[in-house]
Coordinates of C-alpha atoms in Angstrom, one line a residue:
X11 CA 18.8 -12.1 -2.3
X12 CA 16.0 -11.1 -4.6
X13 CA 17.7 -9.5 -7.6
X14 CA 16.5 -8.8 -11.1
X15 CA 18.3 -8.5 -14.4
X16 CA 18.5 -4.7 -14.0
X17 CA 20.4 -5.0 -10.8
X18 CA 17.6 -3.9 -8.5
X19 CA 17.4 -5.8 -5.2
X20 CA 14.1 -6.3 -3.4
X21 CA 14.3 -5.7 0.4
X22 CA 10.7 -4.6 0.9
X23 CA 7.9 -7.2 1.1
X24 CA 4.2 -6.3 0.7
X25 CA 1.9 -8.9 2.2
X26 CA -1.8 -8.9 1.3
X27 CA -3.7 -10.5 4.2
X28 CA -7.1 -10.5 2.5
X29 CA -8.8 -9.3 -0.6
X30 CA -11.9 -8.1 1.3
X31 CA -12.6 -4.5 2.3
X32 CA -15.3 -2.8 4.3
X33 CA -15.3 0.3 2.0
X34 CA -16.2 0.6 -1.7
X35 CA -13.9 3.3 -2.9
X36 CA -14.9 4.5 -6.4
X37 CA -11.3 4.3 -7.7
X38 CA -10.9 0.7 -6.5
X39 CA -14.1 -1.4 -6.7
X40 CA -17.8 -1.3 -7.7
X41 CA -20.5 -0.6 -5.1
X42 CA -21.6 -4.2 -5.0
X43 CA -18.1 -5.4 -4.2
X44 CA -16.2 -8.2 -5.9
X45 CA -16.1 -12.0 -6.0
X46 CA -14.0 -12.6 -3.0
X47 CA -11.4 -15.4 -2.6
X48 CA -12.7 -18.5 -0.9
X49 CA -11.2 -19.6 2.4
X50 CA -9.3 -22.6 0.9
X51 CA -7.7 -20.2 -1.6
X52 CA -6.4 -17.9 1.1
X53 CA -3.1 -18.5 2.7
X54 CA -3.4 -19.6 6.4
X55 CA -1.7 -17.7 9.2
X56 CA 1.0 -20.3 9.4
X57 CA 1.6 -20.2 5.7
X58 CA 1.9 -16.4 5.7
X59 CA 4.4 -16.5 8.6
X60 CA 6.4 -19.2 6.9
X61 CA 6.7 -17.2 3.7
X62 CA 7.7 -14.1 5.6
X63 CA 10.3 -16.1 7.4
X64 CA 11.7 -17.4 4.2
X65 CA 11.8 -13.9 2.8
X66 CA 13.6 -12.5 5.9
X67 CA 16.0 -15.3 6.7
X68 CA 16.9 -16.4 3.1
X69 CA 16.1 -13.7 0.7
X70 CA 17.3 -10.4 2.3
X71 CA 13.9 -8.8 3.1
X72 CA 14.3 -6.1 5.8
X73 CA 10.9 -4.5 5.7
X74 CA 7.4 -6.0 5.7
X75 CA 4.2 -4.1 5.0
X76 CA 0.9 -5.7 5.7
X77 CA -1.9 -4.7 3.2
X78 CA -5.2 -5.9 1.9
X79 CA -7.9 -5.4 0.9
X80 CA -8.3 -4.2 4.4
X81 CA -5.8 -6.1 6.5
X82 CA -7.6 -5.4 9.8
X83 CA -10.4 -7.6 8.6
X84 CA -8.0 -10.6 9.0
X85 CA -8.9 -12.2 12.3
X86 CA -5.3 -13.3 12.9
X87 CA -3.5 -10.1 12.0
X88 CA -2.2 -9.3 15.5
X89 CA -0.8 -12.9 15.8
X90 CA 0.8 -12.7 12.4
X91 CA 2.5 -9.4 13.4
X92 CA 3.7 -10.9 16.7
X93 CA 5.2 -14.0 15.0
X94 CA 6.9 -11.9 12.3
X95 CA 8.4 -9.6 15.0
X96 CA 10.0 -12.7 16.5
X97 CA 12.1 -13.4 13.4
X98 CA 15.8 -13.0 13.4
X99 CA 16.8 -10.7 12.0
X100 CA 13.7 -8.7 12.9
X101 CA 12.2 -6.9 10.0
X102 CA 10.7 -3.4 10.2
X103 CA 7.0 -3.8 10.0
X104 CA 4.2 -1.4 8.9
X105 CA 0.5 -1.8 7.9
X106 CA -1.6 0.0 5.3
X107 CA -5.2 0.4 6.4
X108 CA -8.4 2.4 5.8
X109 CA -8.3 3.1 9.5
X110 CA -11.8 1.9 10.4
X111 CA -10.6 -0.9 12.7
X112 CA -7.6 1.0 14.2
X113 CA -9.3 2.4 17.3
X114 CA -9.8 -1.2 18.6
X115 CA -6.5 -2.7 17.4
X116 CA -3.8 0.0 17.5
X117 CA -2.6 -0.7 21.0
X118 CA -2.6 -4.5 20.4
X119 CA -0.7 -4.1 17.1
X120 CA 1.9 -1.9 18.8
X121 CA 2.3 -4.5 21.6
X122 CA 2.7 -7.2 19.0
X123 CA 5.6 -5.4 17.4
X124 CA 4.2 -3.3 14.6
X125 CA 6.3 -0.2 14.0
X126 CA 3.9 2.2 12.2
X127 CA 0.8 2.6 10.0
X128 CA -0.3 4.2 6.7
X129 CA -3.9 5.2 6.8
X130 CA -6.0 6.0 3.7
X131 CA -8.1 9.2 4.0
X132 CA -9.0 11.2 0.9
X133 CA -11.1 14.0 2.4
X134 CA -11.9 16.0 5.5
X135 CA -15.5 16.3 4.6
X136 CA -17.8 13.5 5.8
X137 CA -20.2 13.9 2.8
X138 CA -17.4 13.6 0.3
X139 CA -16.0 10.6 2.2
X140 CA -19.4 8.9 1.8
X141 CA -19.5 9.7 -1.9
X142 CA -16.0 8.4 -2.4
X143 CA -16.2 5.2 -0.3
X144 CA -20.0 4.6 -0.4
X145 CA -19.9 4.2 3.4
X146 CA -20.6 6.6 6.2
X147 CA -17.4 5.9 8.3
X148 CA -15.5 9.1 8.2
X149 CA -15.4 9.6 12.0
X150 CA -14.2 6.0 12.5
X151 CA -11.1 6.8 10.4
X152 CA -10.4 10.0 12.3
X153 CA -10.7 8.0 15.6
X154 CA -8.4 5.3 14.2
X155 CA -5.8 7.8 13.2
X156 CA -5.8 9.3 16.8
X157 CA -5.6 5.8 18.3
X158 CA -2.6 5.0 16.1
X159 CA -0.8 8.2 17.1
X160 CA -1.5 7.6 20.8
X161 CA -0.3 4.0 20.6
X162 CA 3.0 5.1 19.1
X163 CA 2.6 3.7 15.6
X164 CA 4.5 6.7 14.3
X165 CA 5.2 8.3 12.0
X166 CA 1.5 8.0 11.1
X167 CA 1.3 8.5 7.4
X168 CA -2.0 9.5 5.7
X169 CA -2.4 8.4 2.1
X170 CA -4.7 10.6 -0.1
X171 CA -6.0 10.1 -3.7
X172 CA -7.5 13.2 -5.3
X173 CA -10.4 12.8 -7.7
X174 CA -11.6 15.4 -10.2
X175 CA -14.8 17.0 -9.1
X176 CA -14.9 15.4 -5.7
X177 CA -11.9 16.3 -3.5
X178 CA -9.4 17.9 -5.9
X179 CA -9.8 21.2 -4.1
X180 CA -8.8 19.9 -0.7
X181 CA -5.0 19.5 -1.0
X182 CA -4.1 22.6 1.1
X183 CA -6.8 21.9 3.7
X184 CA -5.6 18.3 4.1
X185 CA -2.0 19.4 4.5
X186 CA -2.9 22.1 7.1
X187 CA -4.9 19.4 9.0
X188 CA -2.0 16.9 8.8
X189 CA 0.5 19.4 10.1
X190 CA -1.8 20.3 13.0
X191 CA -2.2 16.7 14.0
X192 CA 1.4 15.6 13.4
X193 CA 0.6 13.2 10.6
X194 CA 2.7 12.9 7.4
X195 CA 0.5 13.4 4.4
X196 CA 1.2 11.6 1.1
X197 CA -0.8 12.3 -2.1
X198 CA -1.0 9.4 -4.5
X199 CA -1.9 9.8 -8.2
X200 CA -4.8 7.6 -9.1
X201 CA -3.5 4.5 -10.7
X202 CA -5.1 2.1 -13.3
X203 CA -6.0 -0.6 -10.7
X204 CA -9.7 -0.2 -10.4
X205 CA -11.9 -3.3 -10.8
X206 CA -14.1 -1.4 -13.3
X207 CA -11.2 -0.6 -15.6
X208 CA -12.6 2.9 -15.8
X209 CA -9.3 4.8 -15.2
X210 CA -8.4 7.4 -17.7
X211 CA -5.2 9.4 -18.0
X212 CA -7.0 12.4 -19.3
X213 CA -8.4 14.5 -16.5
X214 CA -6.6 12.8 -13.6
X215 CA -5.1 14.9 -10.8
X216 CA -1.4 14.8 -11.4
X217 CA 1.6 15.5 -9.1
X218 CA 2.0 18.8 -10.8
X219 CA -1.6 19.8 -10.1
X220 CA -1.2 18.8 -6.4
X221 CA 2.0 20.7 -5.9
X222 CA 0.6 23.8 -7.6
X223 CA -2.4 23.7 -5.3
X224 CA -0.3 23.2 -2.2
X225 CA 2.0 26.1 -3.1
X226 CA -1.0 28.5 -3.0
X227 CA -0.8 28.3 0.8
X228 CA 2.6 26.7 1.7
X229 CA 6.3 27.1 0.9
X230 CA 7.6 23.7 -0.2
X231 CA 11.3 22.8 -0.2
X232 CA 12.2 19.6 -2.0
X233 CA 14.2 17.1 0.0
X234 CA 16.2 15.8 -2.9
X235 CA 17.0 12.4 -4.4
X236 CA 19.6 11.6 -1.7
X237 CA 16.9 11.7 1.0
X238 CA 14.4 9.7 -1.0
X239 CA 16.4 6.6 -1.7
X240 CA 14.1 3.8 -2.9
X241 CA 11.0 5.3 -1.3
X242 CA 8.1 5.8 -3.8
X243 CA 7.2 9.3 -2.4
X244 CA 9.0 12.5 -3.4
X245 CA 9.0 14.6 -0.3
X246 CA 9.0 18.3 0.5
X247 CA 9.6 20.3 3.7
X248 CA 6.5 22.3 4.6
X249 CA 7.3 26.0 5.4
X250 CA 10.9 25.0 6.2
X251 CA 10.0 21.9 8.3
X252 CA 10.0 19.9 10.3
X253 CA 6.7 18.6 8.7
X254 CA 6.9 17.0 5.3
X255 CA 4.5 16.2 2.5
X256 CA 5.0 13.5 0.0
X257 CA 3.7 12.8 -3.5
X258 CA 3.7 9.3 -5.1
X259 CA 3.5 10.0 -8.8
X260 CA 3.4 6.5 -10.2
X261 CA 1.8 7.7 -13.5
X262 CA 3.5 11.0 -14.3
X263 CA 6.9 10.5 -12.5
X264 CA 7.5 6.8 -12.3
X265 CA 10.3 5.5 -10.0
X266 CA 10.7 2.0 -11.3
X267 CA 14.5 2.3 -11.6
X268 CA 14.7 2.4 -7.8
X269 CA 12.0 -0.1 -6.9
X270 CA 12.9 -2.5 -4.1
X271 CA 9.5 -4.2 -3.6
X272 CA 8.2 -7.7 -3.9
X273 CA 4.5 -8.6 -3.4
X274 CA 2.7 -11.6 -1.9
X275 CA -1.0 -11.8 -2.6
X276 CA -3.5 -13.2 -0.1
X277 CA -3.7 -16.4 -2.2
X278 CA 0.0 -17.0 -2.3
X279 CA 1.1 -15.5 -5.6
X280 CA 4.3 -13.5 -6.1
X281 CA 3.9 -10.2 -8.1
X282 CA 7.2 -8.6 -9.0
X283 CA 5.5 -5.3 -9.9
X284 CA 2.2 -3.7 -8.8
X285 CA 1.3 -3.5 -12.5
X286 CA 2.4 -7.0 -13.5
X287 CA 0.1 -9.0 -15.7
X288 CA 1.7 -12.3 -14.5
X289 CA 2.1 -14.0 -11.1
X290 CA 4.2 -16.8 -9.7
X291 CA 2.5 -19.4 -7.6
X292 CA 4.0 -20.2 -4.1
X293 CA 0.9 -21.6 -2.6
X294 CA 1.1 -24.9 -4.5
X295 CA 4.7 -25.4 -3.5
X296 CA 3.8 -24.7 0.1
X297 CA 1.0 -27.2 0.1
X298 CA 3.1 -29.8 -1.6
X299 CA 5.6 -29.8 1.3
X300 CA 8.3 -28.1 -0.7
X301 CA 11.4 -27.2 1.5
X302 CA 12.1 -23.6 2.3
X303 CA 15.0 -23.5 -0.2
X304 CA 12.8 -24.7 -3.1
X305 CA 10.3 -22.0 -2.3
X306 CA 13.1 -19.4 -2.1
X307 CA 14.4 -20.6 -5.5
X308 CA 10.9 -20.1 -7.1
X309 CA 10.7 -16.6 -5.5
X310 CA 14.2 -15.7 -6.8
X311 CA 13.1 -16.7 -10.3
X312 CA 10.0 -14.7 -10.1
X313 CA 11.9 -11.6 -9.3
X314 CA 14.7 -12.2 -11.8
X315 CA 12.2 -11.7 -14.6
X316 CA 11.0 -8.3 -13.4
X317 CA 10.5 -5.8 -16.2
X318 CA 12.4 -2.5 -16.4
X319 CA 9.2 -0.4 -15.8
X320 CA 5.5 -0.5 -15.2
X321 CA 4.6 0.0 -18.8
X322 CA 2.2 2.9 -18.0
X323 CA 3.9 5.0 -20.6
X324 CA 3.3 2.4 -23.3
X325 CA 0.2 2.9 -25.5
X326 CA -0.4 -0.8 -25.4
X327 CA -0.4 -0.9 -21.6
X328 CA -2.6 -3.7 -20.2
X329 CA -4.3 -3.1 -16.9
X330 CA -3.7 -5.9 -14.4
X331 CA -6.6 -8.3 -14.2
X332 CA -6.6 -7.9 -10.4
X333 CA -7.7 -4.7 -8.8
X334 CA -5.8 -2.9 -6.0
X335 CA -7.9 -4.7 -3.3
X336 CA -6.5 -8.0 -4.4
X337 CA -2.8 -7.3 -4.8
X338 CA -1.9 -5.1 -1.8
X339 CA -0.8 -1.6 -2.8

C-alpha cells in the first residue's frame, strides 16, 4: 500500500513514457523545444513494465495512466500496454495523448488491452490550434479522436485548456461539439508547469469563468461529491444528461485532500505530487539489481512524505523545475 501521513492511499499510477512531444504548446514549452533526456537516462521497456508490476502486485495500484510528453512517440508503447494488461490483478489502463498518432495506433492499443484515452484539444479552429501548438496538425487530432472512438477506447475524454485572448471564447462551442460526437469534455485550468515559467495567476481563465461561459448556452446540473470520489474533475450533467462536462480546477478549487495518484517519470523518478519540487530515484535501485521488495520500500517512503497540498495558494510557491512534458500530467 502507498499511504501518506495524511491517510491518503495512492491507487492511481501515472507513467511518463517519454519527455518528447511533437507539439510545442505555448503553455508547456518554448517553440524550440527542450533539452530532451538521453536514451541511457530513459527507463527501458522492461524497466517500465517491472515497475508497473511492482506497483500493481505489491503496492495496491489499480489504475495505470500512460503519459508523456507524448506517449505515442514511444516505439514500444503497444508492447508495454500488452505486458501491463497481462498482470494479475489486471489494472485499468488509459493513455493521455495529443491525438496526432491515434489514427494509426488506436486499434492496436485496444487489442493490447488499453481501456480508454484522454486526448488534448484546445480549440475547434485550425488557425488557433496552430497558434497554440505551433504546429499545423489540427485535422490529425480530429482523425485520432474518431479512430479512438471507433476502436472502442471509450469513454473518449477531451482535455481542453483555455487561454486568454486565444480560445477563451470557445467553451460553449467545444461542449456542443463534444456532445455531438459523444466525447466527454474536460476543461483544465492552466497550471504553473510551463518550461518558460511564464504562468501568472492574474488573468488566467478560471473554473468560474468556464462555467459562466457554458451556462450561456447549457443547463448544468452538478453531479455532487459522492459521484466524484477521488477524480480530479468536478462534473456536471449537460441539459439533464446523459452527457457530462468536467472542470479540473487545480488552481482555484484544489482537490489535494482526495488525491490518490503517484507518478513515475520517464527517467525513473517517483513524484508524489504533480507540483513536487523533489523526486525519489528508483532507476538507480533498478539498475543495481535491487529486489522488488527493496524498490517497493523506497516507493512507500517516497509517498509517505507527501505534503498536504500542492502549495499553489502559498505566496512562496516554487514552480517545479520540470515542465509538464517531463513529469506526465
